[in-house]
Tab-separated table of C-alpha atoms in Angstrom:
chain	number	residue	atom	x	y	z
Z	29	UNK	CA	37.308	5.912	-5.843
Z	30	UNK	CA	37.629	2.191	-6.411
Z	31	UNK	CA	36.174	0.858	-9.495
Z	32	UNK	CA	33.135	-1.390	-9.503
Z	33	UNK	CA	33.687	-5.205	-9.271
Z	34	UNK	CA	34.189	-6.448	-12.797
Z	35	UNK	CA	32.050	-9.363	-12.343
Z	36	UNK	CA	29.240	-7.373	-10.802
Z	37	UNK	CA	26.142	-6.179	-12.561
Z	38	UNK	CA	25.173	-2.564	-11.853
Z	39	UNK	CA	21.902	-1.028	-12.837
Z	40	UNK	CA	22.398	1.540	-15.571
Z	41	UNK	CA	19.991	4.312	-16.593
Z	42	UNK	CA	18.133	4.314	-19.994
Z	43	UNK	CA	19.698	7.222	-21.829
Z	44	UNK	CA	16.385	8.499	-23.125
Z	45	UNK	CA	15.164	9.105	-19.630
Z	46	UNK	CA	18.577	10.028	-18.165
Z	47	UNK	CA	18.904	12.987	-20.515
Z	48	UNK	CA	15.952	14.643	-18.958
Z	49	UNK	CA	17.700	15.142	-15.514
Z	50	UNK	CA	17.643	18.758	-14.330
Z	51	UNK	CA	17.531	20.657	-11.148
Z	52	UNK	CA	13.841	21.285	-11.189
Z	53	UNK	CA	11.893	18.289	-9.883
Z	54	UNK	CA	8.588	16.810	-10.682
Z	55	UNK	CA	6.259	14.677	-8.666
Z	56	UNK	CA	3.853	11.927	-9.828
Z	57	UNK	CA	0.621	10.719	-8.386
Z	58	UNK	CA	0.903	6.922	-8.180
Z	59	UNK	CA	0.524	4.164	-5.602
Z	60	UNK	CA	3.465	5.500	-3.499
Z	61	UNK	CA	3.964	8.850	-4.961
Z	62	UNK	CA	7.271	10.711	-5.064
Z	63	UNK	CA	7.159	14.298	-4.308
Z	64	UNK	CA	10.269	16.551	-4.908
Z	65	UNK	CA	10.159	20.336	-4.738
Z	66	UNK	CA	12.834	23.001	-4.951
Z	67	UNK	CA	12.870	26.682	-3.892
Z	68	UNK	CA	15.079	29.516	-4.763
Z	69	UNK	CA	17.344	30.845	-1.856
Z	70	UNK	CA	19.840	33.384	-2.843
Z	71	UNK	CA	22.144	31.896	-5.474
Z	72	UNK	CA	21.462	28.317	-4.564
Z	73	UNK	CA	18.665	25.906	-4.781
Z	74	UNK	CA	17.235	24.107	-1.730
Z	75	UNK	CA	15.586	20.857	-2.430
Z	76	UNK	CA	12.712	19.370	-0.333
Z	77	UNK	CA	12.097	15.597	-0.568
Z	78	UNK	CA	9.564	13.271	0.735
Z	79	UNK	CA	8.002	9.941	-0.135
Z	80	UNK	CA	4.201	9.647	0.425
Z	81	UNK	CA	1.052	8.055	-1.011
Z	82	UNK	CA	-1.135	9.844	-3.537
Z	83	UNK	CA	0.239	13.308	-3.148
Z	84	UNK	CA	-1.534	16.042	-4.931
Z	85	UNK	CA	-0.706	17.020	-8.570
Z	86	UNK	CA	2.502	17.942	-10.397
Z	87	UNK	CA	5.137	20.082	-8.909
Z	88	UNK	CA	3.796	19.493	-5.347
Z	89	UNK	CA	6.176	19.715	-2.467
Z	90	UNK	CA	5.940	17.922	0.879
Z	91	UNK	CA	8.130	18.646	3.862
Z	92	UNK	CA	11.121	16.431	4.651
Z	93	UNK	CA	9.721	15.178	8.070
Z	94	UNK	CA	11.750	11.908	8.346
Z	95	UNK	CA	14.995	13.715	7.398
Z	96	UNK	CA	14.246	16.221	10.153
Z	97	UNK	CA	13.634	13.396	12.656
Z	98	UNK	CA	17.010	11.949	11.924
Z	99	UNK	CA	18.613	15.566	12.168
Z	100	UNK	CA	17.137	15.787	15.655
Z	101	UNK	CA	18.461	12.395	16.651
Z	102	UNK	CA	22.078	13.328	15.388
Z	103	UNK	CA	21.871	16.693	17.384
Z	104	UNK	CA	21.248	14.711	20.578
Z	105	UNK	CA	23.699	11.958	19.881
Z	106	UNK	CA	27.379	11.233	20.690
Z	107	UNK	CA	28.156	12.220	17.055
Z	108	UNK	CA	26.218	15.597	17.011
Z	109	UNK	CA	25.440	17.770	14.120
Z	110	UNK	CA	25.672	21.490	15.067
Z	111	UNK	CA	22.519	22.668	16.987
Z	112	UNK	CA	21.580	24.966	14.049
Z	113	UNK	CA	21.465	22.106	11.430
Z	114	UNK	CA	18.498	21.908	9.310
Z	115	UNK	CA	17.513	19.997	6.097
Z	116	UNK	CA	18.155	23.072	4.080
Z	117	UNK	CA	21.808	23.730	5.255
Z	118	UNK	CA	23.247	20.197	5.294
Z	119	UNK	CA	26.713	20.132	3.597
Z	120	UNK	CA	27.937	17.329	1.320
Z	121	UNK	CA	29.613	15.316	4.169
Z	122	UNK	CA	26.409	15.348	6.133
Z	123	UNK	CA	24.424	14.481	3.122
Z	124	UNK	CA	26.130	11.239	3.015
Z	125	UNK	CA	24.062	10.072	5.978
Z	126	UNK	CA	20.849	11.194	4.083
Z	127	UNK	CA	21.785	9.511	0.853
Z	128	UNK	CA	21.616	6.328	2.839
Z	129	UNK	CA	18.353	7.356	4.455
Z	130	UNK	CA	16.819	7.989	0.956
Z	131	UNK	CA	18.171	4.706	-0.344
Z	132	UNK	CA	15.373	2.639	1.026
Z	133	UNK	CA	12.767	4.486	-1.124
Z	134	UNK	CA	15.203	4.795	-4.019
Z	135	UNK	CA	17.585	1.794	-4.120
Z	136	UNK	CA	18.664	2.396	-7.614
Z	137	UNK	CA	19.370	6.104	-6.941
Z	138	UNK	CA	17.199	7.327	-9.759
Z	139	UNK	CA	16.180	10.312	-7.856
Z	140	UNK	CA	19.666	11.862	-8.190
Z	141	UNK	CA	21.845	13.026	-10.966
Z	142	UNK	CA	25.070	10.893	-11.320
Z	143	UNK	CA	27.130	14.041	-10.543
Z	144	UNK	CA	30.964	14.040	-9.817
Z	145	UNK	CA	30.849	17.442	-8.263
Z	146	UNK	CA	28.007	16.885	-5.655
Z	147	UNK	CA	26.047	14.236	-3.906
Z	148	UNK	CA	22.438	15.718	-3.636
Z	149	UNK	CA	21.537	17.096	-6.947
Z	150	UNK	CA	18.011	15.768	-7.489
Z	151	UNK	CA	16.967	14.499	-10.951
Z	152	UNK	CA	13.505	15.027	-12.400
Z	153	UNK	CA	12.358	11.752	-10.918
Z	154	UNK	CA	11.213	10.422	-14.318
Z	155	UNK	CA	13.442	7.376	-14.015
Z	156	UNK	CA	12.076	6.506	-10.659
Z	157	UNK	CA	8.633	6.870	-11.952
Z	158	UNK	CA	9.290	4.644	-14.826
Z	159	UNK	CA	10.702	1.769	-12.724
Z	160	UNK	CA	8.007	2.405	-10.024
Z	161	UNK	CA	5.212	2.028	-12.504
Z	162	UNK	CA	6.552	-0.035	-15.346
Z	163	UNK	CA	9.410	-1.795	-13.877
Z	164	UNK	CA	9.762	-5.526	-13.787
Z	165	UNK	CA	9.270	-7.396	-10.435
Z	166	UNK	CA	12.927	-8.075	-10.420
Z	167	UNK	CA	13.944	-4.356	-10.176
Z	168	UNK	CA	14.968	-2.912	-6.872
Z	169	UNK	CA	12.377	-0.201	-7.010
Z	170	UNK	CA	9.450	-2.761	-7.290
Z	171	UNK	CA	11.086	-5.094	-4.778
Z	172	UNK	CA	11.560	-2.502	-1.954
Z	173	UNK	CA	8.077	-0.887	-2.435
Z	174	UNK	CA	5.787	-3.819	-3.080
Z	175	UNK	CA	7.531	-7.206	-2.874
Z	176	UNK	CA	10.279	-9.144	-0.881
Z	177	UNK	CA	12.188	-6.113	0.276
Z	178	UNK	CA	9.411	-4.305	2.071
Z	179	UNK	CA	11.173	-4.955	5.359
Z	180	UNK	CA	13.347	-2.106	4.383
Z	181	UNK	CA	10.414	-0.041	5.495
Z	182	UNK	CA	9.593	-2.191	8.424
Z	183	UNK	CA	6.622	-3.736	6.664
Z	184	UNK	CA	5.605	-7.409	5.865
Z	185	UNK	CA	6.589	-8.683	2.392
Z	186	UNK	CA	2.974	-10.037	1.834
Z	187	UNK	CA	-0.272	-10.256	3.697
Z	188	UNK	CA	-0.203	-13.024	6.297
Z	189	UNK	CA	3.548	-12.906	6.762
Z	190	UNK	CA	4.407	-13.929	10.285
Z	191	UNK	CA	5.797	-11.185	12.469
Z	192	UNK	CA	8.788	-13.160	13.648
Z	193	UNK	CA	9.749	-13.573	10.006
Z	194	UNK	CA	9.451	-9.966	9.225
Z	195	UNK	CA	11.622	-9.283	12.399
Z	196	UNK	CA	14.147	-11.753	11.221
Z	197	UNK	CA	14.603	-10.243	7.871
Z	198	UNK	CA	15.026	-6.736	9.342
Z	199	UNK	CA	17.600	-7.911	11.733
Z	200	UNK	CA	19.574	-9.953	9.081
Z	201	UNK	CA	19.899	-6.863	6.734
Z	202	UNK	CA	20.400	-4.518	9.650
Z	203	UNK	CA	23.489	-6.576	10.986
Z	204	UNK	CA	25.202	-6.384	7.571
Z	205	UNK	CA	24.574	-2.633	7.251
Z	206	UNK	CA	25.556	-1.741	10.865
Z	207	UNK	CA	28.704	-3.632	10.726
Z	208	UNK	CA	29.490	-1.989	7.347
Z	209	UNK	CA	28.835	1.443	8.925
Z	210	UNK	CA	31.057	0.752	11.832
Z	211	UNK	CA	33.922	-0.429	9.523
Z	212	UNK	CA	35.626	-2.538	12.293
Z	213	UNK	CA	33.496	-5.632	12.415
Z	214	UNK	CA	34.498	-7.783	9.433
Z	215	UNK	CA	32.346	-6.438	6.740
Z	216	UNK	CA	33.780	-4.355	3.861
Z	217	UNK	CA	32.167	-2.374	1.049
Z	218	UNK	CA	34.030	-4.584	-1.386
Z	219	UNK	CA	32.359	-7.805	0.050
Z	220	UNK	CA	30.064	-9.459	-2.577
Z	221	UNK	CA	26.495	-9.672	-2.115
Z	222	UNK	CA	26.583	-13.556	-2.173
Z	223	UNK	CA	28.828	-13.331	0.846
Z	224	UNK	CA	26.576	-11.028	2.865
Z	225	UNK	CA	23.080	-10.795	1.621
Z	226	UNK	CA	22.929	-14.011	-0.568
Z	227	UNK	CA	19.447	-14.860	0.275
Z	228	UNK	CA	18.157	-11.772	-1.643
Z	229	UNK	CA	20.595	-11.775	-4.670
Z	230	UNK	CA	21.460	-14.461	-7.283
Z	231	UNK	CA	23.131	-14.472	-10.636
Z	232	UNK	CA	20.200	-13.120	-12.482
Z	233	UNK	CA	19.136	-10.438	-10.007
Z	234	UNK	CA	19.933	-6.824	-10.444
Z	235	UNK	CA	22.407	-6.229	-8.952
Z	236	UNK	CA	23.788	-9.707	-9.183
Z	237	UNK	CA	25.254	-11.559	-6.249
Z	238	UNK	CA	28.738	-10.897	-7.693
Z	239	UNK	CA	28.181	-7.256	-7.208
Z	240	UNK	CA	29.570	-5.643	-4.021
Z	241	UNK	CA	27.951	-3.884	-1.159
Z	242	UNK	CA	29.416	-0.700	-2.461
Z	243	UNK	CA	27.615	-1.349	-5.931
Z	244	UNK	CA	24.420	-2.063	-4.218
Z	245	UNK	CA	24.404	1.318	-2.258
Z	246	UNK	CA	25.825	3.598	-5.011
Z	247	UNK	CA	23.901	1.804	-7.732
Z	248	UNK	CA	23.572	4.343	-10.775
Z	249	UNK	CA	25.264	7.242	-9.031
Z	250	UNK	CA	28.858	6.296	-8.585
Z	251	UNK	CA	30.569	9.293	-10.047
Z	252	UNK	CA	30.789	11.290	-6.859
Z	253	UNK	CA	34.382	10.647	-5.584
Z	254	UNK	CA	33.763	11.406	-2.043
Z	255	UNK	CA	31.080	9.115	-1.230
Z	256	UNK	CA	31.201	7.506	2.382
Z	257	UNK	CA	29.629	4.115	2.334
Z	258	UNK	CA	29.897	3.789	6.114
Z	259	UNK	CA	27.668	6.854	6.564
Z	260	UNK	CA	25.282	5.758	3.896
Z	261	UNK	CA	24.929	2.238	5.476
Z	262	UNK	CA	24.081	3.968	8.801
Z	263	UNK	CA	21.436	6.131	6.961
Z	264	UNK	CA	19.822	2.839	5.555
Z	265	UNK	CA	19.567	1.570	9.176
Z	266	UNK	CA	18.020	4.777	10.429
Z	267	UNK	CA	15.301	4.674	7.836
Z	268	UNK	CA	14.209	1.318	8.922
Z	269	UNK	CA	14.029	2.497	12.457
Z	270	UNK	CA	12.033	5.654	11.740
Z	271	UNK	CA	9.618	3.827	9.402
Z	272	UNK	CA	8.997	1.346	12.268
Z	273	UNK	CA	7.245	4.074	14.357
Z	274	UNK	CA	5.080	5.220	11.517
Z	275	UNK	CA	1.305	4.286	11.912
Z	276	UNK	CA	1.071	3.099	8.252
Z	277	UNK	CA	3.921	0.704	8.649
Z	278	UNK	CA	3.345	-0.964	12.015
Z	279	UNK	CA	0.911	-1.205	14.815
Z	280	UNK	CA	2.454	-0.909	18.179
Z	281	UNK	CA	1.181	-1.166	21.728
Z	282	UNK	CA	0.517	2.149	23.277
Z	283	UNK	CA	2.312	2.479	26.684
Z	284	UNK	CA	0.521	5.668	27.805
Z	285	UNK	CA	-3.269	5.404	26.915
Z	286	UNK	CA	-4.085	8.359	29.137
Z	287	UNK	CA	-2.317	10.697	26.472
Z	288	UNK	CA	-4.716	9.466	23.766
Z	289	UNK	CA	-7.436	12.106	22.810
Z	290	UNK	CA	-9.513	10.152	20.391
Z	291	UNK	CA	-10.199	10.902	16.762
Z	292	UNK	CA	-10.292	14.397	15.202
Z	293	UNK	CA	-13.033	15.644	12.931
Z	294	UNK	CA	-11.495	13.669	10.048
Z	295	UNK	CA	-11.268	10.513	12.161
Z	296	UNK	CA	-7.553	10.583	12.296
Z	297	UNK	CA	-5.920	9.550	15.713
Z	298	UNK	CA	-4.685	12.402	17.961
Z	299	UNK	CA	-3.143	12.919	21.343
Z	300	UNK	CA	-3.674	15.519	23.988
Z	301	UNK	CA	-2.071	18.975	23.811
Z	302	UNK	CA	1.403	18.794	24.983
Z	303	UNK	CA	1.599	14.996	25.128
Z	304	UNK	CA	2.652	12.422	22.686
Z	305	UNK	CA	2.007	8.528	22.149
Z	306	UNK	CA	4.699	6.356	23.756
Z	307	UNK	CA	4.714	3.168	21.641
Z	308	UNK	CA	5.999	-0.237	22.622
Z	309	UNK	CA	6.204	-3.699	21.109
Z	310	UNK	CA	4.935	-4.430	17.430
Z	311	UNK	CA	1.551	-5.933	17.185
Z	312	UNK	CA	1.531	-5.932	13.336
Z	313	UNK	CA	3.830	-5.399	10.554
Z	314	UNK	CA	1.501	-3.875	7.890
Z	315	UNK	CA	1.786	-4.525	4.088
Z	316	UNK	CA	1.508	-2.102	1.280
Z	317	UNK	CA	-0.982	-4.369	-0.581
Z	318	UNK	CA	-4.430	-2.988	-0.211
Z	319	UNK	CA	-3.696	-0.230	2.173
Z	320	UNK	CA	-5.730	2.942	2.309
Z	321	UNK	CA	-3.374	5.511	0.635
Z	322	UNK	CA	-4.882	8.578	2.270
Z	323	UNK	CA	-4.575	7.076	5.728
Z	324	UNK	CA	-0.949	6.126	5.116
Z	325	UNK	CA	-0.052	9.472	3.567
Z	326	UNK	CA	-1.608	11.324	6.642
Z	327	UNK	CA	0.488	9.444	9.125
Z	328	UNK	CA	3.715	9.668	7.137
Z	329	UNK	CA	3.594	13.405	6.582
Z	330	UNK	CA	2.752	16.813	8.116
Z	331	UNK	CA	-0.410	17.808	6.096
Z	332	UNK	CA	-0.315	21.663	6.445
Z	333	UNK	CA	1.542	21.848	9.728
Z	334	UNK	CA	4.866	23.574	10.221
Z	335	UNK	CA	8.143	21.653	9.958
Z	336	UNK	CA	9.354	20.700	13.441
Z	337	UNK	CA	12.541	22.225	14.680
Z	338	UNK	CA	15.253	19.667	15.221
Z	339	UNK	CA	16.346	21.256	18.555
Z	340	UNK	CA	12.683	21.419	19.902
Z	341	UNK	CA	11.401	17.861	20.644
Z	342	UNK	CA	7.969	19.274	21.612
Z	343	UNK	CA	7.514	20.416	18.058
Z	344	UNK	CA	7.481	16.796	17.025
Z	345	UNK	CA	4.608	15.781	19.217
Z	346	UNK	CA	2.004	16.080	16.657
Z	347	UNK	CA	3.697	13.568	14.392
Z	348	UNK	CA	2.675	10.099	15.648
Z	349	UNK	CA	5.719	7.968	16.481
Z	350	UNK	CA	8.266	10.860	15.971
Z	351	UNK	CA	9.435	11.110	19.538
Z	352	UNK	CA	10.087	7.271	19.770
Z	353	UNK	CA	11.764	7.399	16.341
Z	354	UNK	CA	14.008	10.103	17.511
Z	355	UNK	CA	14.987	8.375	20.786
Z	356	UNK	CA	15.645	4.990	18.997
Z	357	UNK	CA	17.630	6.587	16.256
Z	358	UNK	CA	19.734	8.546	18.695
Z	359	UNK	CA	20.605	5.348	20.634
Z	360	UNK	CA	21.721	3.540	17.344
Z	361	UNK	CA	23.862	6.641	16.450
Z	362	UNK	CA	25.429	6.452	19.960
Z	363	UNK	CA	26.287	2.770	19.299
Z	364	UNK	CA	27.702	3.673	15.843
Z	365	UNK	CA	29.800	6.619	17.319
Z	366	UNK	CA	31.310	4.132	20.067
Z	367	UNK	CA	31.694	1.395	17.272
Z	368	UNK	CA	29.847	-0.964	19.673
Z	369	UNK	CA	30.013	-4.458	18.416
Z	370	UNK	CA	26.881	-5.892	17.101
Z	371	UNK	CA	26.972	-8.820	19.679
Z	372	UNK	CA	27.740	-6.331	22.752
Z	373	UNK	CA	24.239	-4.777	22.866
Z	374	UNK	CA	23.297	-3.522	19.347
Z	375	UNK	CA	21.448	-6.769	18.251
Z	376	UNK	CA	19.633	-6.936	21.706
Z	377	UNK	CA	18.538	-3.371	21.566
Z	378	UNK	CA	16.903	-3.778	18.157
Z	379	UNK	CA	15.472	-7.051	18.921
Z	380	UNK	CA	13.981	-6.424	22.350
Z	381	UNK	CA	13.260	-2.641	22.061
Z	382	UNK	CA	12.879	-1.240	18.551
Z	383	UNK	CA	11.556	-4.378	16.801
Z	384	UNK	CA	10.291	-6.247	19.863
Z	385	UNK	CA	7.282	-8.513	19.028
Z	386	UNK	CA	4.262	-8.165	21.193
Z	387	UNK	CA	2.789	-11.507	22.674
Z	388	UNK	CA	-0.344	-10.794	20.845
Z	389	UNK	CA	1.135	-10.093	17.559
Z	390	UNK	CA	-0.737	-10.826	14.495
Z	391	UNK	CA	0.222	-11.820	10.861
Z	392	UNK	CA	0.810	-8.845	8.414
Z	393	UNK	CA	-2.296	-6.994	7.228
Z	394	UNK	CA	-3.141	-4.064	5.186
Z	395	UNK	CA	-4.586	-1.795	7.938
Z	396	UNK	CA	-3.338	1.649	8.981
Z	397	UNK	CA	-5.092	3.031	11.953
Z	398	UNK	CA	-8.431	1.062	11.690
Z	399	UNK	CA	-7.763	-0.740	14.937
Z	400	UNK	CA	-7.086	2.455	16.881
Z	401	UNK	CA	-4.427	2.394	19.664
Z	402	UNK	CA	-4.162	-0.788	21.649
Z	403	UNK	CA	-2.841	-0.449	25.260
Z	404	UNK	CA	-1.778	-2.973	27.801
Z	405	UNK	CA	-5.257	-2.676	29.207
Z	406	UNK	CA	-6.570	-4.306	26.002
Z	407	UNK	CA	-4.200	-7.289	25.792
Z	408	UNK	CA	-5.637	-10.692	25.326
Z	409	UNK	CA	-6.111	-12.680	28.762
Z	410	UNK	CA	-3.868	-15.674	29.187
Z	411	UNK	CA	-6.649	-18.062	28.779
Z	412	UNK	CA	-7.967	-16.632	25.536
Z	413	UNK	CA	-7.188	-18.644	22.532
Z	414	UNK	CA	-5.567	-16.644	19.703
Z	415	UNK	CA	-4.771	-18.808	16.721
Z	416	UNK	CA	-2.042	-16.916	14.833
Z	417	UNK	CA	-1.575	-19.755	12.210
Z	418	UNK	CA	-5.355	-19.389	11.468
Z	419	UNK	CA	-4.909	-15.676	11.180
Z	420	UNK	CA	-1.980	-15.948	8.962
Z	421	UNK	CA	-3.877	-18.292	6.608
Z	422	UNK	CA	-6.843	-15.929	6.476
Z	423	UNK	CA	-4.606	-13.033	5.470
Z	424	UNK	CA	-3.025	-15.157	2.661
Z	425	UNK	CA	-6.483	-16.206	1.553
Z	426	UNK	CA	-7.583	-12.616	1.353
Z	427	UNK	CA	-4.443	-11.628	-0.557
Z	428	UNK	CA	-5.140	-14.286	-3.109
Z	429	UNK	CA	-8.575	-12.724	-3.886
Z	430	UNK	CA	-9.060	-9.763	-6.088
Z	431	UNK	CA	-8.307	-6.740	-3.856
Z	432	UNK	CA	-10.439	-4.559	-5.997
Z	433	UNK	CA	-13.480	-6.454	-4.759
Z	434	UNK	CA	-12.483	-6.284	-1.235
Z	435	UNK	CA	-11.513	-2.475	-1.172
Z	436	UNK	CA	-13.520	-0.859	-3.927
Z	437	UNK	CA	-12.543	2.577	-2.866
Z	438	UNK	CA	-8.881	1.912	-2.548
Z	439	UNK	CA	-6.795	3.862	-5.030
Z	440	UNK	CA	-3.683	1.688	-4.504
Z	441	UNK	CA	-4.707	-1.566	-6.344
Z	442	UNK	CA	-6.577	0.345	-8.983
Z	443	UNK	CA	-3.578	2.321	-10.010
Z	444	UNK	CA	-1.215	-0.537	-9.990
Z	445	UNK	CA	-3.519	-2.712	-12.184
Z	446	UNK	CA	-4.357	-0.004	-14.735
Z	447	UNK	CA	-1.732	-0.238	-17.384
Z	448	UNK	CA	-3.222	2.694	-19.365
Z	449	UNK	CA	-3.039	4.990	-16.297
Z	450	UNK	CA	0.736	4.009	-15.851
Z	451	UNK	CA	1.419	5.026	-19.367
Z	452	UNK	CA	-0.418	8.303	-19.033
Z	453	UNK	CA	1.415	9.144	-15.828
Z	454	UNK	CA	4.732	8.329	-17.402
Z	455	UNK	CA	4.003	10.414	-20.456
Z	456	UNK	CA	2.931	13.364	-18.436
Z	457	UNK	CA	6.061	13.134	-16.280
Z	458	UNK	CA	8.424	13.023	-19.354
Z	459	UNK	CA	6.505	15.892	-20.949
Z	460	UNK	CA	6.927	18.013	-17.884
Z	461	UNK	CA	10.514	17.184	-17.758
Z	462	UNK	CA	10.965	18.266	-21.257
Z	463	UNK	CA	9.142	21.509	-20.593
Z	464	UNK	CA	11.333	22.240	-17.608
Z	465	UNK	CA	14.441	21.654	-19.522
Z	466	UNK	CA	13.292	23.835	-22.363
Z	467	UNK	CA	12.343	26.655	-20.157
Z	468	UNK	CA	15.556	26.533	-18.233
Z	469	UNK	CA	17.480	26.510	-21.472
Z	470	UNK	CA	15.591	29.565	-22.752
Z	471	UNK	CA	16.137	31.378	-19.502
Z	472	UNK	CA	19.916	30.613	-19.590
Z	473	UNK	CA	19.938	31.919	-23.226
Z	474	UNK	CA	18.346	35.055	-22.246
Z	475	UNK	CA	20.757	35.621	-19.506
Z	476	UNK	CA	23.754	35.221	-21.857
């Protein structure tokens, strides 16, 4: 494996926290909670991973929905995974795609051990929690979840951001990662960030603009010798696509309103049995700031439903946006398999299909499903006056106010502002990690 650029700055892990890494995961309850679980299967551990909002208590497990969506897309693609592939039986080579898919949520790779023998050994998650709750605004974990890099999740960087601006950022980053994934379009893993992504990195950022694209993607886990930057770059692209069809991330125009079945008893959107919502252009890129955490979590996950089968598309119908996400991901994988040039259809596909902006698009807001599905039947008439600049200004004005007053029942801003709660969560996480390590050590000693 090539060494890191000598001039680059690569994030390193605090030893006090890094030493807590083990095979048993923890989860935390925070603004955007990480949930990692693991279950015994024969002589190996199978790890489950998911990112969600306000997940229940310690050691909770959520199902790998987004990973299963990507597996389904691969199975249908020109670069197919075997039909029997599931999240639990991915091998190291296949995991290289999914290390990329996880990267958007964990750009500093704190959720994984820096292991030279494997590429998907999960850590305790304590480091991720530390930087998520107490990290400086300049760290990648904060930037990707709450600040200027929210477009990595197909979301606006701030309330009131114009949709064309969010789209532009997505396509700018996407172009670099797609060309890197193909390997034949003039971008290499050794290219410096200032050459390729200079608008987001500078001499004092972490990583600095002297770091390479490889440094950016491998971050704190550069010991694994068989990494595949091209596969990881493709995974980063697939994450952006799948997130773009999640209700908590964007509002899209519903192309088949007859399939909609109204709200269920809990007031969540649902579709008729055997049908699924077919979503079109983007009406709004949502923003994390001020969102209802329970609503976001509901549409990002599965609740208590069974995990879909990657070979049975009908099993994804209950997850709003999943069918579109599979189709769009499959098409991108096909482009990648053919090494189609960015200018020969890839950029147009993303701009006019996946990230197409609706004529009635509005500036970024903090809604989730409050507006309900909007179909072509509900579009503004040509004579109606829609002042998008006014709406953008209004969203920015609301953002400048105290969101605790605007959304008194919203757990998201409360948690982010409460320093004491952050400390409590961090201490609990570290104590749990210590207990897990101690129990494993005792067990290993008894088995000797």
